[in-house]
Amino acid sequence: MATPPYAVTMERNVAAPMRDGVILRADVYRPQAEGPFPVILTRTPYNKGSLDGSASPTYETLAAAGYIVVAQDVRGRFASDGDFTPLFAFGYPDIEDGYDTVEWCAQLSDSTGDVGIFGNSYGGFTSYCAAFSAAPSLRCVFAEGMTQRLSDFEPHFRPGRRFAWSMCTIAPDIRLKLGLGEPHTKEIADQLWERERHKWLWYLPRKDIPDELFGGEVQAAHYRVLMTEAGVDTFQWQDRYPDVRVPVMHRAGWYDRFVRAIDGYTLMAQQAATPEARSGQRAMIGPWGHTSALDVYEGEIDFGAAGLVEQTDLLLRWFDYWLKDRDTGIMNEGPIRLYILGANAWRDENEWPLARTQYTDYHFHSDGNAQTPRGDGFLCTELPGEEVPDQFVYDPRDPVPSVHLMHDQDGVFDQSVLDSRKDVLVYRTEPLAEPLEVTGEPIVHLYAASSAVDTDFMAKLVDVHPNGFAQNLSYGVVRARYRNGYESPQLLTPGQVYEFTIALNPIANVFQPGHRLRLDISSSDFPNWDRNLNTGSDGYSDATMVSARQTVLHDAAHASRITLPVIPRD
C-alpha cells in the first residue's frame, strides 16, 4: 500500500449544486491512493486556480499528505455561477453556501465524510461562515486574517482600501462577465491602480465615482451603502456563536488590520455549543501583516526566525489532529499563542485579555508645545496639574500621510518621516530603564475641543528605538460625531471640550531599556483613513472642506492619558 506523500491528481471545475440550484465550481485534488480520505475545503472569491500562484502548491501538499482538497470559487466569482454579494453587503450567501458545500464534500467519492475548512482574509470569512452554518459533516475550522465584526476594520472610514480591493481584485472578473471594458485581470488592474490611485484616493465627492470602477451598477450599490452608512455590521454574527459546534483556529498578525480575530477565540471559547467546541478553540497572533505569515519582515523590521511559521505544517498539525485523530501536539500547547514583539519570542497564554494585566495610565504633559518630537510633550504616570493645552491645525487639503505598504496594507515603517509635521502632537516617555511589556488593547482618553462641528482624532502608539527609528505598533481613531456610538451621531459645539475615547488595536510589545514609548495625536492618517472634511458632511455628497483648530487639554480637570495594559515582569 502506498504511503504519503502520495502522487496527486486534480479535476477542474467540479460542479456543486446549492440549495437554490445555483452551481458553484471547485478544483478537487486527490491522493493517488486507496481511500477513504478526509476532505479539506477552502472557498475564495480570488480565483481558486491562482491566488497569486501560492495556492496550488499548498493544495497539492495537503492532498499528498492524504486529504481530498476542494478549492471552490464562491458564488458569482470566476468559474462559479450566480451573483457575487460581498461580505460587507446584507444578504451575503456564504453561510448557506458553506453548509451546502461542506455536505457536498462529505459525499464525494472516497471521502470519509469528515470535512475541515481553511482560508485567509476573505477565505477566513467563508471559513467562519461554515462554522456558523453548523453543517453536520464539518469537524474543524482554520480561519486566518478575519475579524468578527465588519465595524472592527471600519470600512466606512477607509474607502481608499475598498477602492483598491474592488478595482484590483473584485471588479476585473465581474467586468469581464458583464462585457465591460478592461481591466479584465488583476495584473492589468494593479498596473492601472498604480497609475491612477492618487486620483481615486483623493476624489471628491465620492458619489461621482463611476460605477464601472466597482464592476458595474450592482456592485457599486454595495459600496455606496458602505460609504454612506457608518458602523453597519453586515456580518451579524453576534447571535451565532452558540451555533458553533467545532474547534476553530483563529490566526492573525499584530500588523493585520483584522487583528481583532482574537475576539473570535474569546467569543467561541465562551459561547460555542459543546464542551469540545469551547475547549477546542485556539488563537495564534504573530509578527505578521495581512496574509504575510510566510515572512519575518513586515515592512522595515526583521522580527526574527522564530516568527516564521511554516503554513502547511501548521495546517497539517491542525487537520491531522481533528480529521485523522493523530496526536500532533497542537492541542498540548496553550490555547493562545502570542508572538511578543520586542522580545521576539512566542508565549502561550490561557485567556484574553491576560488576567495578570495591570492597567496603567500614562498622562499627557507639556508646556503647550508638543508639536513634533522636538517639542516638550511627554508621558509619565504622574497626574497633571495646571498645564497649558496643546494646539494644532488640521487641514484636510494637507492630511498627515499614512506610512504603510504601497498595496495599502499595514506594516512597520519608520514614523520619523513625519517628524516635521506641525499637525501631529507627540508625547513620549524618557528612555526606559527597564523593559516594559504592553500586551492587550490600549485605550486613549482624550480631552479635546475643535473649531469645527465635526473632525477626527487619531492616536498612534510608537516604540522609539535608541537610534531614532520610530516603530509604529498600534493605532485608533474616533470620528467626533460618533463619539457616543454610531446609533446616536451628534455634531460638536465649536470650542466646547469633550472627552473622546479611542480604542487602539491589540498589540503585544516589550519596550526595551533605552527605548521610549511614544503616543502621536493628530486628526488624519490618509489614505489609511478617510479625511474628515470638518464640515459635518460625509464626503460622499459634498466636497466642501475647512481647516480645524484642535486643542488638546491635559490638566487636573482634563487628564488626557493612554491606559496601557502592562504585563508585570516575572
Short mmCIF file of C-alpha atoms in Angstrom, two decimals, residues 66-413:
data_model
loop_
_atom_site.label_atom_id
_atom_site.label_comp_id
_atom_site.label_asym_id
_atom_site.label_seq_id
_atom_site.Cartn_x
_atom_site.Cartn_y
_atom_site.Cartn_z
CA GLY A 66 -3.70 12.12 2.48
CA TYR A 67 -6.57 14.57 2.03
CA ILE A 68 -9.08 15.31 -0.67
CA VAL A 69 -8.67 19.07 -1.15
CA VAL A 70 -11.53 21.14 -2.54
CA ALA A 71 -10.83 24.72 -3.70
CA GLN A 72 -14.07 26.46 -4.64
CA ASP A 73 -14.87 29.81 -6.24
CA VAL A 74 -17.61 31.45 -4.18
CA ARG A 75 -20.92 32.38 -5.76
CA GLY A 76 -20.60 34.75 -8.69
CA ARG A 77 -16.82 34.57 -8.93
CA PHE A 78 -14.75 33.13 -11.78
CA ALA A 79 -15.97 29.59 -12.58
CA SER A 80 -19.00 29.67 -10.25
CA ASP A 81 -22.47 30.75 -11.32
CA GLY A 82 -24.76 33.24 -9.61
CA ASP A 83 -24.26 36.81 -8.46
CA PHE A 84 -21.49 37.92 -6.12
CA THR A 85 -22.59 39.61 -2.90
CA PRO A 86 -19.56 40.81 -0.89
CA LEU A 87 -19.15 40.33 2.83
CA PHE A 88 -19.94 43.99 3.55
CA ALA A 89 -23.41 43.71 2.00
CA PHE A 90 -26.51 42.35 3.66
CA GLY A 91 -27.69 39.12 2.09
CA TYR A 92 -24.27 37.55 1.53
CA PRO A 93 -24.88 33.82 0.85
CA ASP A 94 -21.81 32.28 2.43
CA ILE A 95 -23.39 30.69 5.50
CA GLU A 96 -25.89 28.75 3.38
CA ASP A 97 -23.39 28.06 0.60
CA GLY A 98 -20.85 27.00 3.21
CA TYR A 99 -23.28 24.48 4.67
CA ASP A 100 -24.22 23.08 1.26
CA THR A 101 -20.61 22.82 0.11
CA VAL A 102 -19.45 21.08 3.29
CA GLU A 103 -22.19 18.48 2.93
CA TRP A 104 -21.38 18.10 -0.77
CA CYS A 105 -17.73 17.48 0.15
CA ALA A 106 -18.76 14.82 2.66
CA GLN A 107 -20.47 12.89 -0.16
CA LEU A 108 -17.53 12.91 -2.57
CA SER A 109 -16.27 9.52 -3.63
CA ASP A 110 -13.51 8.22 -1.34
CA SER A 111 -14.45 10.78 1.34
CA THR A 112 -14.58 9.67 4.96
CA GLY A 113 -17.42 12.13 5.42
CA ASP A 114 -15.30 14.33 7.69
CA VAL A 115 -14.63 17.86 6.44
CA GLY A 116 -12.40 20.71 7.60
CA ILE A 117 -12.21 24.20 6.10
CA PHE A 118 -9.47 26.82 5.98
CA GLY A 119 -8.84 30.21 4.45
CA ASN A 120 -7.13 33.56 4.84
CA SER A 121 -8.69 37.02 4.61
CA TYR A 122 -11.93 36.55 2.64
CA GLY A 123 -11.27 32.83 2.94
CA GLY A 124 -11.22 33.36 6.70
CA PHE A 125 -14.66 34.94 6.39
CA THR A 126 -16.04 31.99 4.44
CA SER A 127 -14.44 29.62 6.95
CA TYR A 128 -16.20 31.36 9.84
CA CYS A 129 -19.44 31.25 7.84
CA ALA A 130 -19.08 27.48 7.55
CA ALA A 131 -18.61 27.26 11.31
CA PHE A 132 -21.77 29.30 11.91
CA SER A 133 -23.68 27.11 9.44
CA ALA A 134 -23.39 24.13 11.82
CA ALA A 135 -23.03 21.78 8.86
CA PRO A 136 -23.19 18.25 10.35
CA SER A 137 -20.11 16.99 8.48
CA LEU A 138 -17.84 19.88 9.49
CA ARG A 139 -15.24 18.80 12.05
CA CYS A 140 -12.88 21.79 12.38
CA VAL A 141 -12.01 25.24 11.03
CA PHE A 142 -8.73 27.10 10.44
CA ALA A 143 -9.53 30.80 9.89
CA GLU A 144 -6.90 33.47 9.27
CA GLY A 145 -6.88 37.22 8.87
CA MET A 146 -10.55 37.96 9.51
CA THR A 147 -12.30 39.78 12.31
CA GLN A 148 -15.71 39.13 13.87
CA ARG A 149 -17.46 42.40 13.06
CA LEU A 150 -17.41 44.44 9.89
CA SER A 151 -17.12 47.57 12.04
CA ASP A 152 -13.83 46.29 13.51
CA PHE A 153 -11.96 47.43 10.42
CA GLU A 154 -14.14 50.50 9.83
CA PRO A 155 -14.61 50.19 6.06
CA HIS A 156 -16.85 53.27 6.10
CA PHE A 157 -13.82 55.36 7.07
CA ARG A 158 -11.39 53.57 4.78
CA PRO A 159 -12.77 53.92 1.26
CA GLY A 160 -9.26 54.04 -0.18
CA ARG A 161 -8.66 50.45 0.86
CA ARG A 162 -12.06 49.45 -0.51
CA PHE A 163 -11.36 51.19 -3.83
CA ALA A 164 -8.08 49.31 -4.24
CA TRP A 165 -9.67 45.99 -3.30
CA SER A 166 -12.60 46.49 -5.64
CA MET A 167 -10.74 47.89 -8.62
CA CYS A 168 -7.82 45.44 -8.49
CA THR A 169 -9.27 42.25 -7.05
CA ILE A 170 -13.04 42.07 -7.43
CA ALA A 171 -14.02 44.20 -10.42
CA PRO A 172 -11.89 42.65 -13.23
CA ASP A 173 -13.70 39.29 -13.29
CA ILE A 174 -17.10 40.99 -12.98
CA ARG A 175 -16.24 43.44 -15.78
CA LEU A 176 -15.30 40.51 -17.99
CA LYS A 177 -18.58 38.70 -17.29
CA LEU A 178 -20.64 41.85 -17.89
CA GLY A 179 -18.86 42.73 -21.11
CA LEU A 180 -17.42 45.95 -19.71
CA GLY A 181 -14.05 47.23 -20.87
CA GLU A 182 -10.62 46.47 -19.43
CA PRO A 183 -9.17 45.71 -16.98
CA HIS A 184 -10.25 42.05 -17.02
CA THR A 185 -7.35 40.67 -14.98
CA LYS A 186 -5.87 41.53 -11.63
CA GLU A 187 -2.45 42.08 -13.19
CA ILE A 188 -3.70 44.78 -15.56
CA ALA A 189 -5.87 46.28 -12.81
CA ASP A 190 -2.87 46.52 -10.48
CA GLN A 191 -0.94 48.44 -13.12
CA LEU A 192 -3.89 50.77 -13.67
CA TRP A 193 -4.27 51.34 -9.94
CA GLU A 194 -0.62 52.30 -9.59
CA ARG A 195 -1.13 54.94 -12.28
CA GLU A 196 -4.46 56.25 -11.00
CA ARG A 197 -4.50 55.55 -7.26
CA HIS A 198 -3.83 59.20 -6.40
CA LYS A 199 -6.85 60.30 -8.44
CA TRP A 200 -9.31 57.92 -6.80
CA LEU A 201 -7.98 58.21 -3.26
CA TRP A 202 -8.42 61.99 -3.32
CA TYR A 203 -11.62 62.02 -5.36
CA LEU A 204 -14.50 64.14 -4.01
CA PRO A 205 -17.42 63.94 -3.85
CA ARG A 206 -17.35 60.16 -3.83
CA LYS A 207 -20.90 59.90 -5.17
CA ASP A 208 -19.46 60.88 -8.56
CA ILE A 209 -17.06 57.95 -8.74
CA PRO A 210 -18.26 55.94 -11.76
CA ASP A 211 -19.99 52.61 -11.16
CA GLU A 212 -17.59 50.97 -13.59
CA LEU A 213 -14.76 51.34 -11.09
CA PHE A 214 -16.56 48.86 -8.83
CA GLY A 215 -17.56 46.46 -11.59
CA GLY A 216 -20.91 47.89 -12.60
CA GLU A 217 -24.11 49.20 -11.07
CA VAL A 218 -24.94 46.24 -8.81
CA GLN A 219 -21.52 46.09 -7.16
CA ALA A 220 -21.32 49.88 -6.92
CA ALA A 221 -24.57 49.91 -4.96
CA HIS A 222 -22.95 47.77 -2.25
CA TYR A 223 -20.04 50.20 -1.96
CA ARG A 224 -22.28 53.24 -1.88
CA VAL A 225 -24.11 51.85 1.14
CA LEU A 226 -20.73 51.25 2.74
CA MET A 227 -19.68 54.85 2.06
CA THR A 228 -22.87 56.41 3.41
CA GLU A 229 -23.76 54.29 6.45
CA ALA A 230 -21.22 54.22 9.27
CA GLY A 231 -20.99 51.38 11.75
CA VAL A 232 -23.13 48.93 9.80
CA ASP A 233 -22.24 45.33 10.72
CA THR A 234 -23.40 43.17 7.85
CA PHE A 235 -21.79 40.09 9.41
CA GLN A 236 -24.41 39.93 12.18
CA TRP A 237 -22.64 37.09 13.93
CA GLN A 238 -23.35 38.28 17.46
CA ASP A 239 -26.13 35.71 17.99
CA ARG A 240 -24.48 32.85 16.10
CA TYR A 241 -21.71 31.79 18.48
CA PRO A 242 -23.92 29.17 20.17
CA ASP A 243 -24.30 27.58 16.70
CA VAL A 244 -20.58 26.77 16.52
CA ARG A 245 -20.04 23.07 17.15
CA VAL A 246 -16.41 22.64 16.05
CA PRO A 247 -12.89 23.64 17.13
CA VAL A 248 -11.57 26.74 15.38
CA MET A 249 -8.02 28.02 14.97
CA HIS A 250 -8.09 31.83 14.84
CA ARG A 251 -4.91 33.28 13.37
CA ALA A 252 -3.84 36.85 12.60
CA GLY A 253 -0.88 39.23 12.85
CA TRP A 254 -0.20 42.27 15.00
CA TYR A 255 0.18 44.28 11.79
CA ASP A 256 -3.02 42.90 10.28
CA ARG A 257 -5.92 45.34 10.37
CA PHE A 258 -8.01 42.24 11.18
CA VAL A 259 -6.02 41.56 14.35
CA ARG A 260 -9.27 41.50 16.31
CA ALA A 261 -9.67 37.95 15.03
CA ILE A 262 -8.57 37.17 18.57
CA ASP A 263 -12.07 38.19 19.67
CA GLY A 264 -13.36 35.18 17.74
CA TYR A 265 -11.37 32.95 20.06
CA THR A 266 -12.82 34.57 23.19
CA LEU A 267 -16.41 34.58 21.94
CA MET A 268 -16.36 30.97 20.77
CA ALA A 269 -14.46 29.72 23.83
CA GLN A 270 -17.26 31.19 25.92
CA GLN A 271 -20.33 30.54 23.79
CA ALA A 272 -19.78 27.60 21.40
CA ALA A 273 -22.39 24.87 21.53
CA THR A 274 -20.45 21.98 23.06
CA PRO A 275 -17.67 21.49 25.64
CA GLU A 276 -15.42 20.06 22.90
CA ALA A 277 -16.01 23.08 20.69
CA ARG A 278 -15.38 25.53 23.55
CA SER A 279 -12.20 23.80 24.74
CA GLY A 280 -11.05 23.28 21.15
CA GLN A 281 -10.71 26.98 20.34
CA ARG A 282 -7.16 28.15 19.66
CA ALA A 283 -5.62 31.50 18.70
CA MET A 284 -2.26 32.45 17.22
CA ILE A 285 -1.18 36.07 16.73
CA GLY A 286 2.23 36.55 15.15
CA PRO A 287 4.55 39.30 13.86
CA TRP A 288 2.75 39.48 10.56
CA GLY A 289 0.60 41.72 8.45
CA HIS A 290 -2.37 40.68 6.38
CA THR A 291 -1.64 37.39 4.53
CA SER A 292 2.11 37.66 5.24
CA ALA A 293 2.76 34.88 7.76
CA LEU A 294 5.40 33.38 5.47
CA ASP A 295 7.81 36.28 6.06
CA VAL A 296 9.61 37.55 9.18
CA TYR A 297 9.88 41.01 7.63
CA GLU A 298 6.72 43.09 7.91
CA GLY A 299 7.87 46.36 6.46
CA GLU A 300 11.24 47.53 7.76
CA ILE A 301 11.82 45.24 10.75
CA ASP A 302 13.05 41.64 10.90
CA PHE A 303 11.18 40.02 13.77
CA GLY A 304 13.45 37.01 13.87
CA ALA A 305 13.36 33.46 12.58
CA ALA A 306 11.15 32.39 15.47
CA GLY A 307 8.32 34.39 13.94
CA LEU A 308 8.33 32.33 10.76
CA VAL A 309 5.66 29.62 10.89
CA GLU A 310 5.51 27.10 8.06
CA GLN A 311 1.92 27.39 6.89
CA THR A 312 1.37 23.91 5.51
CA ASP A 313 2.97 22.22 8.52
CA LEU A 314 0.65 24.13 10.84
CA LEU A 315 -2.39 23.25 8.73
CA LEU A 316 -1.43 19.58 8.77
CA ARG A 317 -0.91 19.57 12.53
CA TRP A 318 -4.41 21.04 12.95
CA PHE A 319 -6.22 18.88 10.42
CA ASP A 320 -4.36 15.67 11.29
CA TYR A 321 -5.48 16.09 14.90
CA TRP A 322 -9.15 16.75 14.17
CA LEU A 323 -9.69 14.80 10.94
CA LYS A 324 -7.32 11.84 11.41
CA ASP A 325 -7.28 11.53 15.21
CA ARG A 326 -3.49 11.89 15.36
CA ASP A 327 -1.80 13.41 18.39
CA THR A 328 0.25 16.11 16.68
CA GLY A 329 0.84 18.01 19.91
CA ILE A 330 -1.04 21.07 18.72
CA MET A 331 -3.66 20.76 21.45
CA ASN A 332 -0.99 20.40 24.13
CA GLU A 333 0.10 23.97 23.54
CA GLY A 334 -1.56 26.89 25.28
CA PRO A 335 -4.92 27.92 23.86
CA ILE A 336 -3.45 31.30 22.87
CA ARG A 337 -0.01 31.69 21.27
CA LEU A 338 1.28 35.25 21.13
CA TYR A 339 4.45 36.47 19.48
CA ILE A 340 5.79 39.19 21.76
CA LEU A 341 7.31 41.95 19.65
CA GLY A 342 10.47 43.44 21.09
CA ALA A 343 11.27 40.17 22.84
CA ASN A 344 10.86 38.31 19.51
CA ALA A 345 9.57 35.15 21.16
CA TRP A 346 6.39 33.10 21.35
CA ARG A 347 4.49 32.72 24.58
CA ASP A 348 1.47 30.63 25.49
CA GLU A 349 -1.41 32.22 27.38
CA ASN A 350 -4.68 30.92 28.76
CA GLU A 351 -7.05 33.86 28.25
CA TRP A 352 -7.54 37.20 26.51
CA PRO A 353 -7.15 39.81 27.85
CA LEU A 354 -4.46 38.44 30.16
CA ALA A 355 -5.68 38.03 33.73
CA ARG A 356 -2.46 39.45 35.20
CA THR A 357 -2.75 42.74 33.29
CA GLN A 358 -2.04 45.87 35.31
CA TYR A 359 -3.83 48.73 33.58
CA THR A 360 -1.59 51.77 33.94
CA ASP A 361 -2.34 55.36 32.99
CA TYR A 362 0.36 57.38 31.27
CA HIS A 363 -0.69 61.03 31.31
CA PHE A 364 -0.04 63.73 28.72
CA HIS A 365 2.16 66.64 29.81
CA SER A 366 3.61 69.69 28.06
CA ASP A 367 4.08 73.44 28.31
CA GLY A 368 1.86 73.86 25.27
CA ASN A 369 4.43 72.99 22.61
CA ALA A 370 4.00 69.28 21.92
CA GLN A 371 4.16 69.58 18.13
CA THR A 372 6.79 67.23 16.68
CA PRO A 373 9.27 65.13 18.72
CA ARG A 374 11.35 68.28 19.18
CA GLY A 375 8.54 69.77 21.26
CA ASP A 376 8.03 69.49 25.01
CA GLY A 377 5.33 66.81 25.12
CA PHE A 378 6.00 63.91 27.44
CA LEU A 379 4.26 60.93 29.05
CA CYS A 380 4.51 59.75 32.63
CA THR A 381 2.34 58.17 35.30
CA GLU A 382 2.10 61.38 37.33
CA LEU A 383 -1.21 63.22 37.27
CA PRO A 384 -1.15 66.61 35.52
CA GLY A 385 -1.56 69.88 37.35
CA GLU A 386 -2.31 73.23 35.77
CA GLU A 387 -0.87 72.90 32.28
CA VAL A 388 -1.15 74.81 29.03
CA PRO A 389 -3.08 72.90 26.33
CA ASP A 390 -1.55 71.94 23.01
CA GLN A 391 -2.95 73.07 19.69
CA PHE A 392 -2.58 72.24 16.02
CA VAL A 393 -4.40 72.94 12.78
CA TYR A 394 -5.80 70.09 10.73
CA ASP A 395 -6.26 70.92 7.06
CA PRO A 396 -7.97 68.13 5.06
CA ARG A 397 -6.26 69.51 1.94
CA ASP A 398 -2.92 68.55 3.52
CA PRO A 399 -3.56 65.50 5.72
CA VAL A 400 -0.90 63.59 7.62
CA PRO A 401 0.22 60.91 5.13
CA SER A 402 -0.05 57.25 6.04
CA VAL A 403 3.25 55.45 6.26
CA HIS A 404 2.49 51.88 5.26
CA LEU A 405 2.96 49.35 2.47
CA MET A 406 2.20 50.56 -1.03
CA HIS A 407 -0.50 47.92 -1.51
CA ASP A 408 -2.41 49.68 1.27
CA GLN A 409 -1.70 47.10 3.95
CA ASP A 410 -0.30 47.86 7.37
CA GLY A 411 3.35 47.22 8.16
CA VAL A 412 6.29 48.50 10.17
CA PHE A 413 7.72 51.75 8.85
#
